């Protein structure tokens, strides 16, 4: 650290003429010549500071005033190094009594040599090559520490801290200097070669340079680390924000999905409710229609005696050649009829029997092999009809509730004891007998009334021909064709 001894200066180093600083101890005359009675050039107040050089034992010469003062009126002043501490610098005035006209401004960190206080409190200082008065308060006593010039080429000593300023001297390599102040890159030194400012590097040792370099590197490393850490923190934050954003979006997506699902379920429920409602309405409507239809049926049935319904019936089939033709004709005219089949015929032509039922016609039994049932005992009749119905059921799936006895032969025992209802006819075409289509038609024309049951046989080719005419005729008369069950 800085040593505590205080360096002093006598104000001669930076001036070409060996002048010194003095303070007057009385009201002092300045004479033109070194004679007490010579002409007076000016007067100097007591306590003022002047620069003068001794020219004899009794007289001093004042360079500025170009005159002489008596030696007994002057007291030699020894200066003290002080450092300017005000941040904006400190003005130096030419006169102690007039602060309006500063000579210059002493800058912070620069060094002045303070020669003492004037009567009004201002200090008389030397600042570079300038002498003047300055406020004492912003000055700090400077302590010094000895150092050596480390620049192998020596150090330039400047009047002020700038390479553009006047160079006072060159201080050789390894010369010792006393350091009093350092600021920016400059150092104020006092040396055998004068006092002033040198570039700080000129007194910096290699070791110190190395240390400074290391410190600089360390500082740079720390700075780089700090920047890297900051960058990392920023990246981490960005990453966290990105993750948070993704998480947020996932959440939103899930919420959206849930909402969509809820919406879909709601919609589905609404659709189901609507569908159910429609079904209920349709069922109600159907019920109403059925009721209406039933009423209509009842009404038409009530008037069926004079209505226009007729049932075509075909006996003794099925046969291989005729029955399919009969079915075709019926289909062509969209007419439904009733077939009383023989059990053995169904057994022989099951496909034709099945076609009868599949086409929507009524199918019922006409005994197994066309025996006269009225001449048999009841159990035999029952067995015959059961065998026939079983065959019909086996082939067509239909269970007949009626039967037609061969030859229309029926007795009271059969009427009373046979479970099935016997169905006979009202119009006998006798087609089996005459094989004449026009006679068949004639029988229909003469015998048919509303509710008639017309008997034909699907085993004769002539009946096929007759059927076409029969259907056309009945239609022309306004008849509708029904099965026995529907009659
Ligand atoms: Ni028959």
Coordinates of C-alpha atoms in Angstrom, one line a residue, residues 9-472:
X9 CA 7.7 20.2 -3.4
X10 CA 9.3 23.6 -3.7
X11 CA 7.8 24.7 -7.0
X12 CA 10.9 24.8 -9.1
X13 CA 10.9 21.6 -11.1
X14 CA 8.6 22.5 -13.9
X15 CA 9.5 26.1 -14.4
X16 CA 12.6 27.1 -16.5
X17 CA 13.6 29.9 -14.2
X18 CA 14.4 28.7 -10.7
X19 CA 11.6 30.4 -9.0
X20 CA 10.0 29.6 -5.6
X21 CA 6.6 30.2 -4.0
X22 CA 6.4 32.9 -1.4
X23 CA 3.7 34.4 0.8
X24 CA 3.9 38.0 1.8
X25 CA 3.9 38.7 5.5
X26 CA 3.0 42.4 5.2
X27 CA 1.7 45.0 2.8
X28 CA 4.5 44.8 0.2
X29 CA 5.8 47.3 -2.4
X30 CA 7.2 46.1 -5.7
X31 CA 10.0 48.4 -6.8
X32 CA 11.3 49.0 -10.3
X33 CA 14.9 48.7 -9.1
X34 CA 16.6 47.1 -6.2
X35 CA 16.5 50.5 -4.3
X36 CA 14.1 51.3 -1.5
X37 CA 13.4 54.7 -2.9
X38 CA 13.0 53.8 -6.5
X39 CA 9.7 53.9 -8.4
X40 CA 7.0 51.5 -7.2
X41 CA 5.6 49.2 -9.8
X42 CA 2.7 47.9 -7.7
X43 CA 1.7 46.7 -4.2
X44 CA 0.9 43.3 -2.9
X45 CA -1.5 42.6 -0.1
X46 CA -0.4 40.8 3.0
X47 CA -1.0 37.0 2.7
X48 CA -0.8 36.9 -1.1
X49 CA 1.2 34.2 -2.8
X50 CA 3.8 35.1 -5.4
X51 CA 6.5 33.4 -7.5
X52 CA 9.9 34.9 -7.1
X53 CA 13.6 34.2 -7.3
X54 CA 16.3 35.5 -5.0
X55 CA 18.7 37.9 -6.7
X56 CA 20.6 39.1 -3.6
X57 CA 20.6 38.7 0.1
X58 CA 18.0 41.5 0.5
X59 CA 16.0 41.5 -2.8
X60 CA 13.8 39.0 -4.7
X61 CA 12.8 39.4 -8.4
X62 CA 9.2 38.9 -9.4
X63 CA 9.1 37.6 -12.9
X64 CA 5.4 38.4 -13.5
X65 CA 5.6 41.9 -12.2
X66 CA 9.0 42.7 -13.6
X67 CA 10.0 44.2 -10.3
X68 CA 11.7 43.7 -6.9
X69 CA 10.5 43.1 -3.4
X70 CA 12.5 43.2 -0.1
X71 CA 13.4 39.7 1.1
X72 CA 12.2 40.4 4.6
X73 CA 8.6 40.7 3.3
X74 CA 8.5 37.2 1.8
X75 CA 8.2 33.8 3.4
X76 CA 9.2 30.8 1.4
X77 CA 6.4 28.2 1.1
X78 CA 6.9 24.4 0.8
X79 CA 4.1 22.6 -1.1
X80 CA 2.3 19.4 -0.4
X81 CA 0.9 17.0 -3.0
X82 CA -2.8 16.7 -2.9
X83 CA -5.3 14.9 -5.1
X84 CA -8.4 16.6 -6.7
X85 CA -11.5 14.6 -5.5
X86 CA -14.4 16.4 -7.1
X87 CA -16.0 14.4 -9.9
X88 CA -16.5 17.5 -12.1
X89 CA -13.0 18.8 -11.4
X90 CA -12.1 22.0 -9.6
X91 CA -11.5 25.5 -11.1
X92 CA -8.2 27.3 -10.5
X93 CA -8.4 31.1 -10.3
X94 CA -5.8 33.7 -11.0
X95 CA -6.6 35.8 -8.0
X96 CA -7.7 34.9 -4.5
X97 CA -10.3 37.6 -4.5
X98 CA -11.9 37.2 -7.9
X99 CA -13.4 33.8 -8.7
X100 CA -15.0 35.0 -11.9
X101 CA -12.1 34.1 -14.1
X102 CA -10.8 30.5 -13.8
X103 CA -7.5 29.8 -15.5
X104 CA -8.3 26.2 -15.9
X105 CA -10.0 23.2 -14.2
X106 CA -8.1 20.7 -12.2
X107 CA -9.5 17.3 -13.0
X108 CA -10.4 14.5 -10.6
X109 CA -7.5 12.2 -9.8
X110 CA -5.0 14.8 -11.0
X111 CA -2.4 16.0 -8.5
X112 CA -1.9 19.6 -7.3
X113 CA 0.9 21.0 -5.1
X114 CA -0.7 23.0 -2.3
X115 CA 1.4 25.8 -0.9
X116 CA -1.0 27.0 1.7
X117 CA -4.2 29.1 2.4
X118 CA -4.8 32.7 1.6
X119 CA -6.8 35.0 3.8
X120 CA -10.2 34.1 2.3
X121 CA -9.5 30.3 2.6
X122 CA -8.5 29.5 -1.0
X123 CA -5.4 27.4 -1.4
X124 CA -2.5 28.5 -3.7
X125 CA -1.6 25.5 -5.8
X126 CA 0.6 24.5 -8.7
X127 CA -1.1 22.4 -11.3
X128 CA 1.2 21.3 -14.1
X129 CA 2.7 24.6 -15.2
X130 CA -0.2 26.6 -13.9
X131 CA -0.3 28.5 -10.5
X132 CA -3.4 29.8 -9.0
X133 CA -6.0 29.6 -6.2
X134 CA -8.4 26.7 -5.6
X135 CA -11.0 25.6 -3.0
X136 CA -9.3 23.6 -0.4
X137 CA -12.1 21.3 0.5
X138 CA -12.1 18.9 -2.5
X139 CA -8.4 18.1 -2.1
X140 CA -7.1 15.0 -0.4
X141 CA -3.6 14.6 0.9
X142 CA -1.7 12.2 -1.3
X143 CA 0.4 9.4 0.0
X144 CA 2.9 7.6 -2.1
X145 CA 4.6 4.3 -2.8
X146 CA 7.9 3.7 -4.6
X147 CA 7.9 1.8 -7.8
X148 CA 10.3 1.3 -10.7
X149 CA 10.0 2.1 -14.4
X150 CA 9.3 -1.3 -16.0
X151 CA 9.3 -0.2 -19.6
X152 CA 12.7 -1.2 -21.1
X153 CA 12.5 1.9 -23.3
X154 CA 11.9 4.2 -20.3
X155 CA 8.8 6.2 -19.6
X156 CA 7.7 9.6 -21.0
X157 CA 6.8 12.0 -18.2
X158 CA 3.9 14.2 -19.3
X159 CA 2.8 17.6 -17.9
X160 CA -0.8 16.3 -17.9
X161 CA -2.3 12.9 -18.4
X162 CA -2.4 12.7 -22.2
X163 CA 0.1 11.6 -24.8
X164 CA -0.7 14.9 -26.6
X165 CA 0.6 16.9 -23.7
X166 CA 4.1 18.3 -23.3
X167 CA 6.7 15.7 -22.4
X168 CA 8.7 17.1 -19.4
X169 CA 11.3 14.3 -19.3
X170 CA 12.1 10.7 -20.2
X171 CA 12.5 8.5 -17.1
X172 CA 15.0 5.7 -17.7
X173 CA 14.2 2.0 -17.3
X174 CA 14.4 0.8 -13.7
X175 CA 14.4 4.3 -12.2
X176 CA 12.6 4.6 -9.0
X177 CA 9.5 6.9 -8.9
X178 CA 7.1 7.8 -6.2
X179 CA 3.5 7.0 -7.2
X180 CA 0.9 9.5 -5.7
X181 CA -2.2 8.9 -7.8
X182 CA -3.6 6.6 -10.4
X183 CA -6.6 6.9 -12.5
X184 CA -7.7 5.5 -15.9
X185 CA -4.5 4.3 -17.5
X186 CA -2.4 7.1 -16.0
X187 CA -0.1 7.4 -12.9
X188 CA 1.1 10.6 -11.3
X189 CA 4.7 10.2 -10.2
X190 CA 7.4 12.3 -8.5
X191 CA 10.9 11.5 -9.6
X192 CA 14.4 12.8 -9.9
X193 CA 13.4 13.8 -13.5
X194 CA 10.5 15.9 -12.4
X195 CA 6.8 15.2 -11.5
X196 CA 3.9 14.6 -13.8
X197 CA 2.1 11.8 -15.5
X198 CA 3.3 8.5 -17.0
X199 CA 1.3 5.7 -18.7
X200 CA 0.5 3.2 -16.0
X201 CA 1.8 0.3 -18.2
X202 CA 5.3 1.8 -17.9
X203 CA 5.5 0.9 -14.2
X204 CA 3.6 -2.4 -14.4
X205 CA 5.9 -5.4 -13.8
X206 CA 5.8 -8.5 -16.1
X207 CA 4.5 -10.4 -13.2
X208 CA 1.8 -7.8 -12.6
X209 CA 1.0 -7.8 -16.4
X210 CA 0.8 -11.6 -16.3
X211 CA -1.4 -11.4 -13.2
X212 CA -3.5 -8.8 -14.8
X213 CA -3.7 -10.9 -18.0
X214 CA -4.8 -13.9 -15.9
X215 CA -7.3 -11.8 -14.0
X216 CA -8.6 -10.5 -17.3
X217 CA -8.9 -14.0 -18.7
X218 CA -10.5 -15.1 -15.4
X219 CA -12.9 -12.2 -15.7
X220 CA -13.6 -13.1 -19.3
X221 CA -14.0 -16.8 -18.3
X222 CA -16.4 -15.8 -15.5
X223 CA -18.3 -13.5 -18.0
X224 CA -18.5 -16.3 -20.5
X225 CA -19.7 -18.7 -17.8
X226 CA -22.2 -16.1 -16.7
X227 CA -23.4 -15.6 -20.3
X228 CA -23.5 -19.4 -20.9
X229 CA -25.5 -19.9 -17.7
X230 CA -27.8 -17.1 -18.6
X231 CA -28.2 -18.6 -22.1
X232 CA -28.8 -22.0 -20.5
X233 CA -31.3 -20.5 -18.2
X234 CA -33.1 -18.8 -21.1
X235 CA -33.1 -22.1 -23.0
X236 CA -34.3 -24.0 -20.0
X237 CA -37.0 -21.5 -19.5
X238 CA -37.9 -21.7 -23.2
X239 CA -37.9 -25.5 -23.0
X240 CA -40.1 -25.4 -19.9
X241 CA -42.4 -23.0 -21.6
X242 CA -42.5 -25.2 -24.7
X243 CA -43.3 -28.3 -22.6
X244 CA -45.9 -26.3 -20.6
X245 CA -47.4 -25.2 -23.9
X246 CA -47.5 -28.8 -25.3
X247 CA -49.0 -29.9 -22.0
X248 CA -51.5 -27.2 -22.2
X249 CA -52.4 -28.1 -25.8
X250 CA -52.7 -31.8 -24.8
X251 CA -55.0 -30.8 -22.1
X252 CA -57.0 -28.7 -24.5
X253 CA -57.1 -31.5 -27.0
X254 CA -58.3 -34.0 -24.4
X255 CA -60.9 -31.5 -23.2
X256 CA -62.0 -30.9 -26.8
X257 CA -62.1 -34.7 -27.4
X258 CA -64.2 -35.2 -24.2
X259 CA -66.5 -32.4 -25.3
X260 CA -66.8 -33.9 -28.7
X261 CA -67.5 -37.3 -27.2
X262 CA -70.1 -35.8 -24.9
X263 CA -71.6 -34.0 -27.8
X264 CA -71.7 -37.2 -29.9
X265 CA -73.3 -39.1 -27.0
X266 CA -75.8 -36.4 -26.5
X267 CA -76.6 -36.4 -30.3
X268 CA -76.8 -40.2 -30.3
X269 CA -79.2 -40.1 -27.3
X270 CA -81.3 -37.5 -29.0
X271 CA -81.3 -39.5 -32.2
X272 CA -82.3 -42.6 -30.3
X273 CA -85.0 -40.8 -28.5
X274 CA -86.2 -39.4 -31.9
X275 CA -86.1 -42.8 -33.5
X276 CA -88.0 -44.4 -30.6
X277 CA -90.6 -41.7 -30.8
X278 CA -90.9 -42.3 -34.6
X279 CA -91.2 -46.0 -34.0
X280 CA -93.9 -45.4 -31.4
X281 CA -95.7 -43.1 -33.8
X282 CA -95.3 -45.7 -36.6
X283 CA -96.6 -48.4 -34.3
X284 CA -99.6 -46.2 -33.3
X285 CA -100.2 -45.4 -36.9
X286 CA -100.0 -49.1 -37.9
X287 CA -102.3 -50.0 -35.0
X288 CA -104.8 -47.3 -36.2
X289 CA -104.5 -48.6 -39.7
X290 CA -105.0 -52.1 -38.6
X291 CA -108.0 -51.1 -36.6
X292 CA -109.3 -49.2 -39.6
X293 CA -108.6 -52.2 -41.9
X294 CA -110.3 -54.5 -39.4
X295 CA -113.4 -52.2 -39.4
X296 CA -113.3 -52.2 -43.2
X297 CA -113.0 -56.0 -43.3
X298 CA -115.9 -56.3 -40.8
X299 CA -118.0 -54.0 -43.0
X300 CA -117.1 -55.7 -46.2
X301 CA -117.6 -59.1 -44.6
X302 CA -120.9 -57.9 -43.3
X303 CA -121.9 -57.3 -46.8
X304 CA -120.1 -60.3 -48.3
X305 CA -123.4 -62.0 -49.2
X306 CA -123.9 -59.5 -51.9
X307 CA -120.0 -58.7 -52.0
X308 CA -117.8 -59.6 -54.9
X309 CA -115.5 -62.2 -53.5
X310 CA -114.9 -65.6 -55.0
X311 CA -112.6 -68.5 -54.1
X312 CA -111.0 -70.6 -56.8
X313 CA -110.2 -74.2 -55.6
X314 CA -108.1 -76.8 -57.3
X315 CA -108.3 -80.5 -56.4
X316 CA -106.3 -83.7 -56.9
X317 CA -102.8 -82.2 -57.4
X318 CA -100.1 -81.5 -57.4
X319 CA -99.3 -82.8 -60.8
X320 CA -96.0 -82.4 -62.7
X321 CA -97.3 -80.7 -65.8
X322 CA -100.5 -78.9 -65.0
X323 CA -100.0 -77.5 -61.5
X324 CA -97.0 -75.3 -62.5
X325 CA -99.0 -73.8 -65.4
X326 CA -101.9 -73.1 -63.1
X327 CA -99.5 -71.4 -60.6
X328 CA -98.1 -69.3 -63.5
X329 CA -101.5 -68.1 -64.6
X330 CA -102.5 -67.3 -61.0
X331 CA -99.2 -65.4 -60.6
X332 CA -99.7 -63.5 -63.8
X333 CA -103.1 -62.3 -62.7
X334 CA -102.0 -61.8 -59.1
X335 CA -104.8 -64.1 -58.0
X336 CA -104.8 -66.2 -54.8
X337 CA -106.5 -69.6 -54.8
X338 CA -106.8 -72.7 -52.6
X339 CA -105.3 -76.1 -53.5
X340 CA -106.7 -79.3 -52.0
X341 CA -103.9 -81.7 -52.5
X342 CA -103.5 -85.5 -52.2
X343 CA -100.9 -86.7 -49.7
X344 CA -99.3 -89.1 -52.1
X345 CA -99.1 -86.3 -54.7
X346 CA -97.2 -84.1 -52.2
X347 CA -94.9 -87.0 -51.5
X348 CA -94.3 -87.4 -55.2
X349 CA -93.9 -83.6 -56.1
X350 CA -92.8 -81.9 -52.9
X351 CA -91.2 -79.0 -54.8
X352 CA -94.5 -78.2 -56.6
X353 CA -96.4 -78.4 -53.3
X354 CA -93.9 -76.1 -51.7
X355 CA -94.2 -73.7 -54.6
X356 CA -98.0 -73.6 -54.0
X357 CA -97.5 -72.5 -50.4
X358 CA -94.5 -70.2 -51.3
X359 CA -96.7 -68.4 -53.9
X360 CA -99.1 -67.4 -51.1
X361 CA -101.9 -69.8 -51.9
X362 CA -103.8 -71.8 -49.3
X363 CA -102.9 -75.5 -49.2
X364 CA -105.0 -78.2 -47.5
X365 CA -105.6 -81.9 -47.6
X366 CA -107.8 -83.9 -50.0
X367 CA -107.0 -87.3 -48.4
X368 CA -103.9 -89.4 -49.0
X369 CA -105.0 -91.2 -52.2
X370 CA -108.5 -90.1 -53.0
X371 CA -110.5 -92.9 -51.3
X372 CA -114.2 -92.3 -50.4
X373 CA -113.8 -91.3 -46.7
X374 CA -117.5 -91.6 -46.0
X375 CA -117.2 -95.4 -46.3
X376 CA -114.4 -95.7 -43.8
X377 CA -114.5 -95.7 -40.0
X378 CA -113.5 -92.5 -38.2
X379 CA -110.1 -93.6 -36.9
X380 CA -109.1 -94.6 -40.5
X381 CA -110.4 -91.3 -41.8
X382 CA -108.5 -89.5 -39.0
X383 CA -105.3 -91.5 -39.8
X384 CA -105.7 -90.7 -43.6
X385 CA -106.2 -87.0 -43.0
X386 CA -103.4 -86.9 -40.4
X387 CA -100.9 -88.6 -42.7
X388 CA -101.9 -86.1 -45.5
X389 CA -101.5 -83.1 -43.3
X390 CA -98.2 -84.3 -41.8
X391 CA -96.9 -84.6 -45.4
X392 CA -98.1 -81.1 -46.2
X393 CA -96.5 -79.8 -43.1
X394 CA -93.3 -81.6 -43.7
X395 CA -93.0 -80.2 -47.2
X396 CA -94.5 -76.7 -46.8
X397 CA -94.4 -76.0 -43.1
X398 CA -98.1 -75.2 -43.3
X399 CA -100.5 -76.9 -40.8
X400 CA -104.0 -77.0 -42.5
X401 CA -107.1 -76.4 -40.5
X402 CA -109.6 -77.5 -43.3
X403 CA -109.9 -80.4 -45.7
X404 CA -112.0 -81.3 -48.7
X405 CA -113.4 -84.9 -48.8
X406 CA -112.9 -86.7 -52.1
X407 CA -116.1 -86.7 -54.3
X408 CA -117.6 -84.3 -51.7
X409 CA -118.5 -87.5 -49.8
X410 CA -119.1 -86.7 -46.2
X411 CA -121.3 -88.3 -43.4
X412 CA -122.5 -87.1 -40.0
X413 CA -119.8 -89.0 -38.2
X414 CA -117.2 -87.2 -40.1
X415 CA -118.9 -83.8 -39.6
X416 CA -119.2 -84.5 -35.8
X417 CA -115.9 -86.2 -35.1
X418 CA -113.2 -84.9 -37.5
X419 CA -111.4 -82.0 -36.0
X420 CA -110.7 -80.4 -39.4
X421 CA -113.4 -78.3 -41.1
X422 CA -114.8 -79.8 -44.3
X423 CA -114.9 -77.5 -47.3
X424 CA -117.1 -78.3 -50.3
X425 CA -118.0 -76.0 -53.2
X426 CA -120.9 -74.0 -54.7
X427 CA -119.8 -74.1 -58.4
X428 CA -118.8 -77.4 -59.9
X429 CA -117.1 -76.8 -63.3
X430 CA -117.0 -80.6 -64.1
X431 CA -113.8 -79.9 -65.9
X432 CA -112.6 -83.4 -65.1
X433 CA -115.5 -84.7 -67.1
X434 CA -115.7 -82.6 -70.3
X435 CA -112.2 -81.3 -70.6
X436 CA -113.7 -78.3 -72.4
X437 CA -112.5 -74.8 -71.5
X438 CA -115.7 -73.1 -72.8
X439 CA -117.9 -75.4 -70.8
X440 CA -115.9 -74.6 -67.7
X441 CA -116.3 -70.9 -68.3
X442 CA -120.0 -71.4 -68.9
X443 CA -120.4 -73.2 -65.6
X444 CA -118.6 -70.3 -63.8
X445 CA -120.7 -67.7 -65.6
X446 CA -124.0 -69.4 -64.7
X447 CA -123.1 -70.5 -61.2
X448 CA -121.0 -67.8 -59.6
X449 CA -122.4 -65.5 -57.0
X450 CA -120.5 -63.4 -54.4
X451 CA -119.0 -65.8 -51.9
X452 CA -118.9 -68.6 -54.4
X453 CA -116.4 -71.5 -54.1
X454 CA -115.5 -72.7 -57.6
X455 CA -114.2 -76.3 -58.0
X456 CA -111.6 -77.1 -60.7
X457 CA -108.8 -79.7 -61.0
X458 CA -105.1 -79.0 -61.5
X459 CA -104.5 -82.3 -63.3
X460 CA -106.1 -81.5 -66.7
X461 CA -104.5 -79.4 -69.4
X462 CA -107.9 -78.0 -70.5
X463 CA -108.3 -76.5 -67.0
X464 CA -105.2 -74.4 -67.6
X465 CA -106.8 -72.9 -70.7
X466 CA -110.1 -72.4 -69.0
X467 CA -108.5 -70.7 -66.0
X468 CA -107.3 -67.7 -68.1
X469 CA -110.9 -67.1 -69.3
X470 CA -112.4 -67.7 -65.9
X471 CA -110.1 -65.1 -64.2
X472 CA -110.8 -62.5 -66.9

